[in-house]
Every structure is written in C-alpha cells, then in structure tokens.
XYZ file of C-alpha atoms in Angstrom:
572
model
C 0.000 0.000 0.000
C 3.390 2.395 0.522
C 3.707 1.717 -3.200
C 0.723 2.481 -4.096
C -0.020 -1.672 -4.752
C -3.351 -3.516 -3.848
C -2.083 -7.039 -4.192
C -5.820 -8.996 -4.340
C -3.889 -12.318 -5.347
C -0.284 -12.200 -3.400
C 0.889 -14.909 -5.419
C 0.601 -12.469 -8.275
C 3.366 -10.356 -7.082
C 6.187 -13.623 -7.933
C 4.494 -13.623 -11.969
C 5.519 -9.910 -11.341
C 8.857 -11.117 -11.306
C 9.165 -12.906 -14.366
C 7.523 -10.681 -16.952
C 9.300 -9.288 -20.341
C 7.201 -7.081 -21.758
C 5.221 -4.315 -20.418
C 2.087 -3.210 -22.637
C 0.664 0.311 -20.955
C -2.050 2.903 -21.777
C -0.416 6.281 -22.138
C -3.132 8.866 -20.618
C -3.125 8.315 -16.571
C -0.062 5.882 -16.625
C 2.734 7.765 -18.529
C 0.869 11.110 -18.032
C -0.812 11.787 -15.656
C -4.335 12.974 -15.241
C -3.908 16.581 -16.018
C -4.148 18.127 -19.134
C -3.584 22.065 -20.081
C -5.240 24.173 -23.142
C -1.636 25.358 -24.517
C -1.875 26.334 -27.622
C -4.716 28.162 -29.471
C -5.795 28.818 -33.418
C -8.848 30.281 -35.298
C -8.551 29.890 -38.809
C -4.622 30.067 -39.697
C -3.935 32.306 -36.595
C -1.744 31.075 -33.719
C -3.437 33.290 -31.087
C -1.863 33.835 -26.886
C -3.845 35.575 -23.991
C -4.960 38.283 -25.761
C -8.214 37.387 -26.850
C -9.458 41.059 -28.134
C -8.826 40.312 -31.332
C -11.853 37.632 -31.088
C -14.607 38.952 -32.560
C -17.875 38.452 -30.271
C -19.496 36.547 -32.869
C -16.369 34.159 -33.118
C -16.043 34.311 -28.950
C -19.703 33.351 -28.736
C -19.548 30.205 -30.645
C -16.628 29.195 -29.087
C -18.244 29.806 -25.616
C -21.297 27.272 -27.420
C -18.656 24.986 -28.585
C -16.730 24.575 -25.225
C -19.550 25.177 -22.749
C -22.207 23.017 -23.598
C -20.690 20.582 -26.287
C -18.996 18.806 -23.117
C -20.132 16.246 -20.734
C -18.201 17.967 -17.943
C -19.449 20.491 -15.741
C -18.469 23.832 -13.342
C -19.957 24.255 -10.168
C -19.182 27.220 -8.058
C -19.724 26.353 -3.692
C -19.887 30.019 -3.064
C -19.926 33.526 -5.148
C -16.180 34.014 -3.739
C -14.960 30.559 -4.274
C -12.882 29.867 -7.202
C -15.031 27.055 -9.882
C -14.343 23.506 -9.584
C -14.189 21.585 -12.776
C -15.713 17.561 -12.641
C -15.427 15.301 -15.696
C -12.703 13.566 -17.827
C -9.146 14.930 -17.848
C -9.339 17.287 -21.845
C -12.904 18.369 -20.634
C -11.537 19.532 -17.531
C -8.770 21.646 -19.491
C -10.658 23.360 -21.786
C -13.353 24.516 -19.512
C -10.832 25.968 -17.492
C -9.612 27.489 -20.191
C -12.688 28.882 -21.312
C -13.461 30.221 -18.209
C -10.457 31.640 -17.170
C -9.156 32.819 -20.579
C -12.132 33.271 -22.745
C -14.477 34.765 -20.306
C -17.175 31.764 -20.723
C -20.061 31.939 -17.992
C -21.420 28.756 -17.626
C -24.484 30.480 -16.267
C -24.870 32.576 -18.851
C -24.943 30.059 -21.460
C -27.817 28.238 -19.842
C -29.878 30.973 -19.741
C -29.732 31.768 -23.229
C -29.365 28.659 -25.109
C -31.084 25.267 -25.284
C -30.026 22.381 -26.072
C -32.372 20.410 -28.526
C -30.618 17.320 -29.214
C -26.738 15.808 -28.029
C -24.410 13.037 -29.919
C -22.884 11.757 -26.901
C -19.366 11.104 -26.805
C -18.399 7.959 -28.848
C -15.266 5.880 -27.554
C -14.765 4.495 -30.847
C -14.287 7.627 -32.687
C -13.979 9.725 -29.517
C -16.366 12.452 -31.021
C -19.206 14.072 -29.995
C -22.017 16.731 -30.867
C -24.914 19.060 -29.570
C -27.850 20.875 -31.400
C -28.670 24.223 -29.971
C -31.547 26.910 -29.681
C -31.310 30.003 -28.864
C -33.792 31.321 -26.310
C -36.014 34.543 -26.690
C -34.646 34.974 -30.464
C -36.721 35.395 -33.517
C -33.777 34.081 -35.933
C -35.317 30.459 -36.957
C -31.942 28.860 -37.554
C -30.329 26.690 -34.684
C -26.508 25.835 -34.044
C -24.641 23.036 -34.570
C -21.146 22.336 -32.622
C -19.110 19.281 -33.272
C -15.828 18.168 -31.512
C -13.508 16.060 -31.926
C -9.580 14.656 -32.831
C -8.603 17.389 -35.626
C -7.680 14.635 -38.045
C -11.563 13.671 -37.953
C -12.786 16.654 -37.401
C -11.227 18.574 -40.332
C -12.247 16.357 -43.065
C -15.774 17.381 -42.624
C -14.901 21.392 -42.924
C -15.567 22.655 -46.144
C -15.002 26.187 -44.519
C -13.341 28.226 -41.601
C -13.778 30.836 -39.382
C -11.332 33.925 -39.041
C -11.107 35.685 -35.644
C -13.456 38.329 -37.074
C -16.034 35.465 -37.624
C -15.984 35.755 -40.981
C -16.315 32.625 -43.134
C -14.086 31.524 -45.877
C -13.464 28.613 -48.144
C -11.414 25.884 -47.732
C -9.440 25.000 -50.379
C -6.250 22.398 -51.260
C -3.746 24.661 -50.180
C -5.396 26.135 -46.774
C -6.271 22.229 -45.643
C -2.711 21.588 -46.488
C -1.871 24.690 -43.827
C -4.614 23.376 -41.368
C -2.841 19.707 -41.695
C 0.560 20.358 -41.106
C -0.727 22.990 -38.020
C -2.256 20.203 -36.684
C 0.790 17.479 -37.148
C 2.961 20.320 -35.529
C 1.180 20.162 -32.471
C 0.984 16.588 -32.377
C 4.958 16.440 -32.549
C 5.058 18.335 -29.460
C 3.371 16.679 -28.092
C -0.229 18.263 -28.261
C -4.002 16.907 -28.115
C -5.310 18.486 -31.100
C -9.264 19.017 -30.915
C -11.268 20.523 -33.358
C -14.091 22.257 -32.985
C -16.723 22.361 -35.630
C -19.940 24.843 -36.486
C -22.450 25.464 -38.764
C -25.668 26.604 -38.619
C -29.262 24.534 -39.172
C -32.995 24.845 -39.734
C -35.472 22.050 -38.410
C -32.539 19.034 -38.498
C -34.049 16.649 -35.380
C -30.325 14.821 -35.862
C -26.883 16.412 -36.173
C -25.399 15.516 -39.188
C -21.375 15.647 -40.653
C -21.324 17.913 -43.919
C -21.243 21.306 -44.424
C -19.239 22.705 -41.011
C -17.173 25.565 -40.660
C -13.780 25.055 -38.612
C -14.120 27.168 -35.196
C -10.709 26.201 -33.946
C -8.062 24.247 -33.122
C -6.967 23.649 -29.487
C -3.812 21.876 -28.604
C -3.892 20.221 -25.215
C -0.543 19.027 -22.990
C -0.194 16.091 -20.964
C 2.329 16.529 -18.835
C 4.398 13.235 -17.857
C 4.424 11.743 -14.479
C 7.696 12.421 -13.012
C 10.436 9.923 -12.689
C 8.305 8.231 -15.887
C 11.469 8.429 -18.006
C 13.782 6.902 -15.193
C 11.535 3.930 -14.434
C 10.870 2.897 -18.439
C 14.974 2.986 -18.978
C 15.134 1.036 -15.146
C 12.800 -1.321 -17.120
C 14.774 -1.634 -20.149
C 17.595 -2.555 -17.870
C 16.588 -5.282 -16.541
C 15.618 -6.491 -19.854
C 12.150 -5.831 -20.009
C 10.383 -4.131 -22.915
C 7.888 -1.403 -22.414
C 4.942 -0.636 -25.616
C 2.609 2.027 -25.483
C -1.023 1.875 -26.592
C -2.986 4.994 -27.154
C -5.795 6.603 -29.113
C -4.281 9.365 -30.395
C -2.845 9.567 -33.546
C 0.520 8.518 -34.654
C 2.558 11.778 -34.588
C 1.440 12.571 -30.903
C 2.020 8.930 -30.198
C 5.727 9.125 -31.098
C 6.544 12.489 -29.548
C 5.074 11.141 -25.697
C 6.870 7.504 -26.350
C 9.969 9.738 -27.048
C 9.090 12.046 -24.374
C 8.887 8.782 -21.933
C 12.011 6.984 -23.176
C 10.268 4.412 -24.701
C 11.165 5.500 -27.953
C 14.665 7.113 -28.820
C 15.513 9.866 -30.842
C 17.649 8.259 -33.385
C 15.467 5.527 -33.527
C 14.024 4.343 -36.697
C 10.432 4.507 -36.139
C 9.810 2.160 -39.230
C 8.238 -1.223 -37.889
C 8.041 0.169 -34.596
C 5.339 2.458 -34.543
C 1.963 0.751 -36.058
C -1.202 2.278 -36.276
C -4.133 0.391 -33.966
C -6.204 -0.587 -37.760
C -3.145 -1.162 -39.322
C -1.839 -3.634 -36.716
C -5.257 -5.961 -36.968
C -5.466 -5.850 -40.774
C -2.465 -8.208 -39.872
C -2.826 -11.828 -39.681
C -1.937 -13.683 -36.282
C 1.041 -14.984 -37.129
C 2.146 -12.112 -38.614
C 1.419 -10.262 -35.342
C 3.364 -12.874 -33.316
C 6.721 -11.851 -35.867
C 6.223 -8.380 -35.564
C 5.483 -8.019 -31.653
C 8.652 -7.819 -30.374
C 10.010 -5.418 -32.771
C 7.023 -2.927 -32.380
C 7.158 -0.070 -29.636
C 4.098 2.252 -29.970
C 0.663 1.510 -31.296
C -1.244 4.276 -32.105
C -4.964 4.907 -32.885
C -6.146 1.880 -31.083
C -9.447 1.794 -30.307
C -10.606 1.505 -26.263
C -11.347 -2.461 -27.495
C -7.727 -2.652 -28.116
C -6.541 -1.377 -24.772
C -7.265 -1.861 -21.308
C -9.730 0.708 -19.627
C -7.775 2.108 -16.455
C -9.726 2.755 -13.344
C -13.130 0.777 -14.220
C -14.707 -1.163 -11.261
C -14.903 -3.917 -13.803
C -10.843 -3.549 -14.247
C -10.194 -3.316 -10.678
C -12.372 -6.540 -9.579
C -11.050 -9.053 -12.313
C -7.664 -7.370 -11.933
C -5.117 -9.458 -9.140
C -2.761 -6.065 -8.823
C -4.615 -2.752 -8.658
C -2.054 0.512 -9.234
C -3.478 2.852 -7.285
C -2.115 6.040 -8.649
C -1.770 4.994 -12.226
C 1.767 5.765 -12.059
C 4.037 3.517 -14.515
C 6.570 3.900 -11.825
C 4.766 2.195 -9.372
C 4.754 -0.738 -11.859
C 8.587 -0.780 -12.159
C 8.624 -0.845 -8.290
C 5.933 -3.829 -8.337
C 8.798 -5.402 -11.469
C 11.365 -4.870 -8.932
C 9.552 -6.253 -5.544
C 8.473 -9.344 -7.916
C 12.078 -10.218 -8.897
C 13.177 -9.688 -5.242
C 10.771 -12.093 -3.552
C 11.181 -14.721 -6.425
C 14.977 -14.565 -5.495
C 14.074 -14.293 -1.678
C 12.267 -17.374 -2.130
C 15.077 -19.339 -3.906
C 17.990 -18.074 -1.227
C 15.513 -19.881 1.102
C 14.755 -23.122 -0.590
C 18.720 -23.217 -1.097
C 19.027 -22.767 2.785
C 16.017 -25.064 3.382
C 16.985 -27.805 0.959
C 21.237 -27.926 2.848
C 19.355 -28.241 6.203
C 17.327 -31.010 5.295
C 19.916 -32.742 3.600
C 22.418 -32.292 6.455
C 20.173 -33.485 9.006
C 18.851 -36.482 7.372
C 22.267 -37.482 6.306
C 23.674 -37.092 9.627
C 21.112 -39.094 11.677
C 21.247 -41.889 8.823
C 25.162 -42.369 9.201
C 25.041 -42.157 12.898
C 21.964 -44.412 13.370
C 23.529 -47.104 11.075
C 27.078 -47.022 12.730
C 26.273 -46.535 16.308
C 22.453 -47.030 16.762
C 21.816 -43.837 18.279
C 20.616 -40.550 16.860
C 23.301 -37.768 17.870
C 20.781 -35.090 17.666
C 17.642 -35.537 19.547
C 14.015 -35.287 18.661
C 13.668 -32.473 20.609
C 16.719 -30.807 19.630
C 15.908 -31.085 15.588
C 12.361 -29.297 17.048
C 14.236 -26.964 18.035
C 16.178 -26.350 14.707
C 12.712 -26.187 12.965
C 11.167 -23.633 14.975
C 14.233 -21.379 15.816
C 16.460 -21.664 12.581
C 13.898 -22.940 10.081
C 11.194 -20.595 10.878
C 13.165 -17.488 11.722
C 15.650 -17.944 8.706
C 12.329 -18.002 6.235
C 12.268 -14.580 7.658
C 15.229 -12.759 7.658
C 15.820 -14.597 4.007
C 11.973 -13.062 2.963
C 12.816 -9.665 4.161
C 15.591 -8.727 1.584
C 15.172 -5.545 -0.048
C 15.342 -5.530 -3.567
C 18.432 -4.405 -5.390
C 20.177 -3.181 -8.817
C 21.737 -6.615 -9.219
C 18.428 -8.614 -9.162
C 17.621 -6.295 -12.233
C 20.280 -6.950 -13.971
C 19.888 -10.427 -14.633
C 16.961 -9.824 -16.682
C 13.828 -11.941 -16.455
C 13.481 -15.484 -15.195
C 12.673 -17.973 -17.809
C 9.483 -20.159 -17.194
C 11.695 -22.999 -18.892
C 14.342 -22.586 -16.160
C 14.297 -25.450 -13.002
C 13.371 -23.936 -9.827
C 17.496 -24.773 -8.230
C 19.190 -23.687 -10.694
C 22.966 -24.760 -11.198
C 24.195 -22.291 -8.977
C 21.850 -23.032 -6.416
C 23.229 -26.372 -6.782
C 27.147 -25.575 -6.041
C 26.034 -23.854 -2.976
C 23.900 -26.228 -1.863
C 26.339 -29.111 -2.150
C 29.425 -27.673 -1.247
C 27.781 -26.233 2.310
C 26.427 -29.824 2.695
C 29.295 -31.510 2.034
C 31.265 -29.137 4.973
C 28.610 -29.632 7.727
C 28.205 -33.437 6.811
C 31.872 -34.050 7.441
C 32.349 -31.565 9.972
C 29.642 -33.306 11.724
C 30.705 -36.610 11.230
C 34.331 -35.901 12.128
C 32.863 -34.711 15.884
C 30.603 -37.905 16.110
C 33.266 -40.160 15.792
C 36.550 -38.435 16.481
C 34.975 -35.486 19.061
C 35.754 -37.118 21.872
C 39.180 -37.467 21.513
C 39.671 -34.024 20.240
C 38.598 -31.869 22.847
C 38.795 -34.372 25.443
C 35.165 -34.524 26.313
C 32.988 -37.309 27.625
C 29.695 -38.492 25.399
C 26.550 -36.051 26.805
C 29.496 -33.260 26.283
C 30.449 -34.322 22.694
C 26.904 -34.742 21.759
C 25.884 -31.148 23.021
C 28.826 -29.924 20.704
C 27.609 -31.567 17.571
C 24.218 -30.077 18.488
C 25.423 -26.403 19.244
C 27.539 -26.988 16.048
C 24.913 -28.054 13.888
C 23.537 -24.735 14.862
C 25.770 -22.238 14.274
C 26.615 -23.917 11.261
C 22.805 -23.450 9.961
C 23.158 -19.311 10.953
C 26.334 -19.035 9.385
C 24.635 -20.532 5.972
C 22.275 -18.177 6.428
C 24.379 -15.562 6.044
C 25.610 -17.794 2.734
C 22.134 -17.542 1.562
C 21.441 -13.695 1.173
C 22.905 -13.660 -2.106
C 23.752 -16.861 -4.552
C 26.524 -15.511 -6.375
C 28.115 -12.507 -4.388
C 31.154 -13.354 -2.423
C 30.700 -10.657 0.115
C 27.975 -12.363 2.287
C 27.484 -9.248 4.172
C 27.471 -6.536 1.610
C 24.348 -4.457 2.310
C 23.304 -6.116 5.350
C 23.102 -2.845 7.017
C 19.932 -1.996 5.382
C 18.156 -5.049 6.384
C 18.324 -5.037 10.141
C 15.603 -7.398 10.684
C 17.947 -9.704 9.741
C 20.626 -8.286 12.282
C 17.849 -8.821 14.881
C 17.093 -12.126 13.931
C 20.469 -13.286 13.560
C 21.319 -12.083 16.839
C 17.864 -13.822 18.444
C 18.918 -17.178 17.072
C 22.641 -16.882 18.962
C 20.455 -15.713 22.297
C 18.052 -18.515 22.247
C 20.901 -21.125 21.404
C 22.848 -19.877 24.348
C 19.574 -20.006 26.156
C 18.855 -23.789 25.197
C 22.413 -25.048 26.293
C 23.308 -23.334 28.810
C 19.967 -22.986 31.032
C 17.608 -25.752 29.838
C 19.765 -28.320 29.933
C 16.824 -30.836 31.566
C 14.333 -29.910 28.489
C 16.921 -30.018 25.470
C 19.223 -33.143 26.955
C 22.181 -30.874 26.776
C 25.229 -30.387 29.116
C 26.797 -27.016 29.806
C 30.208 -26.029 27.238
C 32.782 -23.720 28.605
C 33.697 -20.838 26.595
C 36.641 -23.087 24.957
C 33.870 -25.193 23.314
C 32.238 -22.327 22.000
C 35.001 -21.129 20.741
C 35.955 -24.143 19.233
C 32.187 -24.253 17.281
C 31.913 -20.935 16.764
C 35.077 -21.454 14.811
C 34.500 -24.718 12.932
C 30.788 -23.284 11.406
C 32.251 -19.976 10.297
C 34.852 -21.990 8.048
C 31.498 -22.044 5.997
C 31.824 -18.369 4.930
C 35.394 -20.000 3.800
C 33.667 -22.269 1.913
C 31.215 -19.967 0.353
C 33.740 -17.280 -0.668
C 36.175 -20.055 -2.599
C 32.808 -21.915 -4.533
C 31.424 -18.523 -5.529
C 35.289 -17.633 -6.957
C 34.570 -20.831 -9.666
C 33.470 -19.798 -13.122
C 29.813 -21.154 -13.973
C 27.242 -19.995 -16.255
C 24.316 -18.240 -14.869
C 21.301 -20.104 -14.822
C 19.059 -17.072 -14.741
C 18.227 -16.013 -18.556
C 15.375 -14.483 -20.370
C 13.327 -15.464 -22.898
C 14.447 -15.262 -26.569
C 11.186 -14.930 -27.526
C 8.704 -13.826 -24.883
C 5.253 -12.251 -24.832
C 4.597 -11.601 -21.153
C 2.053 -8.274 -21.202
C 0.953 -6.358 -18.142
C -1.812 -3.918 -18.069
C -4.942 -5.930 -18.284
C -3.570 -9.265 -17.906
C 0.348 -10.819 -18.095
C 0.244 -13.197 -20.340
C 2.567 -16.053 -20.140
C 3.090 -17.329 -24.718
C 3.838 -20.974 -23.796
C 2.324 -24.153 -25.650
C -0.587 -23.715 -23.108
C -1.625 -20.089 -22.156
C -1.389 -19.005 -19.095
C -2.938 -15.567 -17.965
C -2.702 -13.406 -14.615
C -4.745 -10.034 -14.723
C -2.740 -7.095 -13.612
C-alpha cells in the first residue's frame, strides 16, 4: 500500500517477477491525469492571452462549442470561491480554459441557449455533438457544434472561421496549412481538438457535412515524473515497455519519445503501427512483428485496457493505485526480489534437510543412536527454520536482481548455482559433523553427553552461518548491504540468544550439558569456516542459470500473459 499496490492475489506479485514485456495505456499511466489548453488557433492564426482580437461573434460560438458541447461540468460552492471543474481529464482543461481565458459563464450560457438534441461522446471515434436553440430569439436557424480529434474533425470542414467570424473557403492549399498545423502540435506533443460549427434549420439529428472550422486547441499532458527513469530502469533489466494509445501517430511518437520508450535516433519504421493497421495483420504475422514494435497508435478503447473501471479493478489481481508507470517498475522490482528471496531460502532449506537427514542416517547405522535428539531437531525447525524463512523473505530488492533480466518459465526452480552452494555447504557440515561424532571425543577431550551437546550447538551455528551464505547466490561478500536489512541483524542475533539459552539454562528440556567458553570457541570457529567455503565456490566460473526469454510475450496492463504451448494468464 506504501507503493501504491493492492495485491488482491499475493501470489501475483512472484508472476511480477518474471515478466518481459510491459504493454501500458499512455493517458493516466505515462501522463498523468492533467491536461492544459496550450496552444490556441482560429482559422490560420496562432493566437496567446490576448483574446481582443476575437470577434464576439467568433467568442460566442466558441463559448457554445466549449460550454455546452462537453459532458463535464463547473460548479461554483460560493460567489467568492474559485469554480471547480468535474469530468474527464481534456474536458476539464478546456473549460478551465474557457473560463479563465475566454471569459465563458457557464451560467450565462444556460440561460440563453437550449439544447435540442446531443451526440454523446463515442469511444470508438472519440467524437461528440450538440444541437442548440437560442432562447427569446426570432432568428429560426439553430446551431450546430461538433468536436472532436482534428484529423476527424477537419475532413468534414468545407469552410473556416477567421477571428473576425468571418467565413471563408477551404481549399487544397489552406487544408494543407490546417494539416501540417495540426501534425505540428501533435509532434510536441499536443491533443489536437477541433471544434466544428455550422448553422441549421429544423434538423431533429446532427449531421457531418457542411461545417465551418471554429478552432483548433492543442492540449498538454504533462508526464508523471520519474516516468522516463523507471521505463529505462525497465529496459535494464531487460524488459520491454509498448505504449497503446488513441491518439494519432505523430502525438504517439513524440510522448513515447518524451517517456524513453522511444529514442531519438530511432528508426520509427516497424516500430510504430497504427491500432487498424496492426489488426489488418494476420496472427502470425502479429506474433513476428510483436517484439520489434514499440508504440501503437490509434487503437481503439477495445484494443486497450480501460484504467480505473470497477470492472478492471475486480477481475484485476494487482490494482495501481495512482496509475503511475513507476509504481509498476517498483511492483517489477519487488516481484524479482521475492522470487529470489524465495530461492535463497529453498537453497538454505533444501542444505538443512539434507544435512540433518544425512547425519542421523550415518550415525543411526554405525552406532544405533541418533546424535541429535528429537527435541533438539524441534528446536532447529522452529528457531532456525522458521526465523531464517524470515530474515531470508525480508531482503530488499536491489540493482543486481535487475540486472539479470527476467526469469525464464523454462528454467528449473534450483538452478545450477543453487546447486554448487547447496552441495558444497552440505558436504562441509556433513563431514564436519561426522568428524565430531566419531573423532569429538578425543579431540577436545570430552565425555559423550558433552560431545553430543557440541555436535548439536555446532549443527547450529553452522545453519546461521549458511544463512548468512544464503542472502545472495553468487556474491562473495555475504554481508554486503546487510546494514539496510536489520531485521535480519535482529534475527540473527535472536537465534545466537536462544541457542545460548537452550544449552546453557535448559539443559533438563533439550538433553544438553553445559560447554565452557573453549567449546564455543571451538564451534563458533568450525561453522564460520562455511563463509570460507562460500567465498572459494562462488570464486569458480559457472554460467548463470538465470536467462530471459528469446522470444517472450509476457504483457501487463490488463492481464500478463505467459506465450507458452498452453496459455497461461494473470490479470494485472
């Protein structure tokens, strides 16, 4: 929840960890939810805060356009109080906009005009319309406002308005104008919106020919910060991030470029698809192309996950809170920490199974006794086995576990690596335990209930200094950053105070007999040869068993995807 993370499925959080490719909405997850009116034309004019060269005839429509051609709305708690704006994020903007820059009264404008019939907004081609009367006016003709993505929008203008409000023809080269205008602001990046007008006489429907251009309105979305740094921590650690949006291709590339996703001096060919494009494609086709491709533009809201539905957030196992993309990389980087938390443990787990079983078996067969009590492995389950899982669970995660890239579904669970460690700390206790069952005795010069307490309090110390071994399966420093985890400093330090505790005071419970500080010495010493151990295995060369994919299609936003011969699917 400090993340920002509602984990509904924990288990979700270790898929987390093995994902390569990141598929995310752009609007609320690369940018965030507010947008700004930034830049402003009427006809071929590029116009700034000086509105007085606005005709009121040209100011009035654009008050209609704005005001009431929205599904957003402007409420005011008190005649002092500054307006609050409610709706979606581009509504929102221009209001404000309207209201702050163009003098619009939203009062006003529902006093004087009603509105006869609305074309509600239209997620497929993210347009939408209103038919208007003017109250208390003689004039028989009502008003028509459309609004919409300029590249949509345009195509239906035969004519445009100048800031006088004066109405000229469109022709080849003036569309040209209007079309590279409206690509400029899309390499910006800008929202372009367009808003449409013409006027009517007895139309019950609003149809598409015959407007006149009102304006163009350029809208910024502003990216989340630390966006940039968390899509190249991605990349890092070998995970690809792909952008889906509605808008259109030029404002697609200048955010993905904006974000990091796309570079510079990047050749955008095969990379950046449109949305119709892409699914004109056959399947298999699609499967070629999907790694290379970084940006898909124009997709329709069937293509794309909806963010922030109820509908989302109940199928969904991980719910981002914030719709920040840099809460994801944290949730990348917590997954890839517990998967490795989880294998440092099974790797401690698995040496002190192995060690014990082995152990009993030798000394049951050669001297029909069991060197270590019932009681005393109890012990080692609860104390070691139980408080180990914990100090091995609460590693933080690190730059290293990114490196590495993503763990391959293909890959066994104990890896090689795992494997040398495991066997080589084995081997040690095994022997070292061994040597004091049969030879203990006449070392240290020490009768049987002595010798056996040894092994025990050996056995021990040997399992804590392993789990020191265990932070970290490949670095030789076993303590490096152990100062940020002191949790496992406590725990550590409870293990030694309840061992101490179970030999040297409940001697009656655990069947033990009292060792003077020579003996602990003595084991002490013998189970820290381990970090010995550990430091000369970890020097030999050996490939890493932790790879990616070659050819992976793991997606997060409204489900990860797992491309194996079966599917396998976890919503995000």
């Amino acid at each position: 929840m400090h993340d920002c993370s509602l984990f509904q499925n924990i288990s979700a959080i270790e898929t987390m960890g093995t994902i390569t490719t990141i598929c995310t909405e752009k609007t609320g997850t690369l940018t965030s939810h507010e947008m700004k009116v930034t830049k402003f034309c009427i006809g071929e004019q590029v116009l700034t805060r000086d509105i007085s060269i606005i005709g009121p005839k040209t100011l009035s429509l654009l008050h209609q356009a704005v005001g009431l051609n929205s599904t957003s709305s402007v409420y005011h708690l008190s005649s002092t109080s500054q307006p609050q704006f409610f709706g979606n994020p581009s509504e929102r903007a221009m209001l404000y906009w309207a209201t702050s820059e163009l003098g619009m009264s939203m009062k006003n404008l529902k006093q004087f005009y009603t509105i006869l019939h609305v074309e509600a907004f239209n997620a497929n081609k993210q347009e939408s319309g209103v038919l208007l009367r003017e109250k208390n006016w003689a004039d028989s003709f009502d008003h028509v406002h459309w609004k919409g993505p300029a590249e949509m929008i345009l195509p239906m203008c035969s004519r445009y308005y100048t800031t006088y409000g004066i109405s000229k023809l469109i022709n080849r080269q003036t569309r040209r104008r209007f079309e590279e205008t409206i690509q400029g602001m899309a390499a910006h990046p800008l929202r372009c919106i367009a808003f449409a007008h013409k006027r009517t006489k007895g139309e019950q429907a609003i149809g598409k020919r015959g407007f006149t251009l009102l304006a163009l309105v350029g809208l910024k979305e502003t990216c989340w910060p630390g966006v940039r740094m968390a899509v190249e921590d991605c990349r890092f650690a070998g995970v690809d991030v792909k952008m889906i949006t509605g808008d259109n291709i030029f404002t697609a590339k200048a955010i993905a470029t904006e974000c990091g996703i796309l570079r510079v001096d990047q050749d955008f060919l095969g990379t950046v698809l449109g949305g119709q494009e892409f699914s004109y494609y056959p399947i298999e086709q699609r499967m070629e192309m999907v790694d290379q491709i970084r940006v898909i533009a124009g997709s329709s809201p069937s293509a794309k996950f909806e963010m922030g539905t109820e509908l989302a957030k109940e199928s969904s196992e991980i719910v981002i809170l914030d719709d920040n993309f840099t809460s994801i990389a944290t949730i990348l980087q917590c997954g890839r920490c517990i998967y490795n938390n989880a294998r440092n443990f099974l790797q401690f787990q698995l040496t002190l199974i192995i060690v014990t079983l082995v152990v009993n078996c030798v000394t049951s067969v050669f001297t029909y006794k069991i060197s270590i009590s019932p009681i005393q492995v109890l012990w080692e389950s609860l104390i070691v086995d139980t408080l180990g899982a914990l100090a091995l669970a609460t590693e933080h995660p690190t730059k290293e576990q990114m490196v590495k890239g993503p763990v391959s579904p293909e890959e066994p669970l104990i890896t090689k690596i795992m494997w040398r460690n495991l066997i080589s700390q084995a081997l040690f206790q095994i022997v070292l335990l061994l040597l004091l069952q049969f030879k203990g005795q006449s070392i240290f010069h020490v009768d049987e209930c002595v010798n056996d307490t040894l092994i025990f309090n050996t056995s021990i110390l040997c399992h804590l200094f392993n789990l020191f071994n265990s932070r970290n399966l490949e670095k030789k420093n076993v303590f490096e950053g152990i100062q940020d985890n002191r949790l496992f400093l406590w725990i550590a330090g409870i293990i030694v105070s309840m061992q101490v505790l179970m030999v040297e005071l409940l001697n009656r419970f655990a069947g033990t007999e009292r060792l003077d500080w020579r003996l602990w010495a003595d084991s002490v010493g013998m189970a820290a040869m381990s970090w010995l151990i550990a430091f000369a295995v970890k020097c030999l060369p050996m490939p890493n068993g932790i790879k990616a994919l070659k050819h992976p299609f793991f997606i997060l936003n409204s489900f990860v995807t797992r491309r194996k011969e079966s599917a396998h699917m976890v919503r995000v």
